[in-house]
Amino acid sequence: MSALSLGSWMTFEYLAREIGVAVLTAARASGIDFFDDARYDDQSGAAPMKTGYSEVVFGEIFRAVGFVRDETIVANKLWWEFWPGESAAAELDGSLRRMGFDYLDLVYANPPPEGLGIPELVGSVGGLISSGKARSWGVVNWRASSIAEAVQVAARMGVPGPCAAQLPYSLAQRSWVEDQEMVDVLRASQVSVVASAVLAGGALTGKYASTEATGRVSNRLDDPRLQQALEAGKQLRALAERVGMAPAAMAIAYALSNPDVASVLFGATSAAQVVDNASAAELLSAMDDALLKELCQIGL
């Protein structure tokens, strides 16, 4: 899969359709073949359904762009939101129906809710793979000990284990990915990281430098937990300006520099933003050791 992946969280149903098509077109032109979709509840009050309209829109844009399904990697999530009334198979069937797809290349499992044991979860996901509705599975925001247990359980059951862990990772949030326990578990299990939240909700790019800025974290800029990201953003922008590079691309390059990271996930609301972010891989290859070391010191 590509070193960069494009997400769709709270994105495409809020954009004009032609902009959504332009975003996915730019992603493919930039070499991105890994796309992450997700079901969530409508917050606009305008969607024709309470939950999952994001999947409908993503599927429509995907087909409008003219992607060849077997030449792309598409991921989605199992939230267990309605478990045990809704099984893993039923939840996935709903997502596939709304997306208009026959299968997912990767299905991420959210941490299991109370009452759902890891052995039962692994067995359920294994059934999705054997049915052909999912080709592989991973985890999202799991602790290292739970990943290790899932890998062991899968081996005992004779079903595929998780191949990917989607985890938040940025200059402002290095744990969980850099915690030694996580590093040891992932490497021993051959589970790769898909890095999420690499721009810390925009805090690293200067999006919230103005008190009038709006966005995902604009209502909690005074949160002490966000202050580290905002400070790291100031340092990043100063370095980027000095070396003539884009802050967002540098933040993504930091995540890409970790050998345990297989792909970096980001969202975009314009084709230009996709192109700018996609320059991160080339930017990383152009960095010398001194600049990379300086970048990695930001936020520490």
Phi, psi and omega in degrees: 000162183289152182292343175240145178226149184254126178265175183223015184296122178051047186234285197292329179286352178258359180252153169300143186303321182294331177289319177301317178298319180295323180296311180293325178296316179295324179297313181294321179294336180271005177092008180274124178237012185242117184235134185246117177250168179198148173269137172206165182287142177294135178245000183269336185080002184250351183287150181282359178214155185292320182220147175092002179296333176303323179289321178300311183295317179301314180299319180295317180292319178306313181286326179296327179289333180090025178299145170272119189304316184286356178255009179231158176246121182240131180242154173210181188235151167258113183271340186061023186298325184248014177289144005271359179296332178241119180286170176300319180296319180291321179295316179294320178302319179297316179296315180298319180298315181291323179286336185079030181247159176266336184202164171248147174282327182215127175243123178270138175258123172293159176308140184294142177287168179302132180099345178257108180282156180299321176301318178294319179298312181299319178297320180295316180292323175301323177295325178295322180289316180294334178282346182088000181277345173220141182263339178199170179218160178214187181234156178231121177060042174265149174284159184301317183297323179289323176297316179299319179296317181298319179297316180294317180297316180300319179296319179294323182280344184075029178244159179300139175272174178296142180250348184213149175232113176276118186223144176294135183203122180200175175301336182262347180216095184266329170282145014273341193296322184266358175298137186300322180299317180294316179302314182296316182294314183296317181291319180294329184264355183057044176256126182265153179270134164253109187281129177242169177054036186289341178256008179053047178067016182101353182296332182279342187263352183094008180302328184252023178295330177267140179292345181267002183293148176240155180160189188297328183244014184295338181273003179221039181292341178272357180296124180305328181291338180270342184298323178299319180293319180295321178292318177299324178298321177298315179295319180296315182294325178295317178294316181299318179294321183293324184258001177072039179236162181276132182303316182298316180296324178292321178296320178292321179299323177302311180297320180294335183288345179281121183294344178277352181267121179271327182205149178248125183265132175217160175251160180208146179245007176207156178297322180297323179294321177300312182298317179298313181292325181291348178285354185300318182297315178294321179298317180298318181293338181271348181286138170274172185299323182294317180291319179297320178297319179295319178299317184290344179276348181294134176087353181279000000 
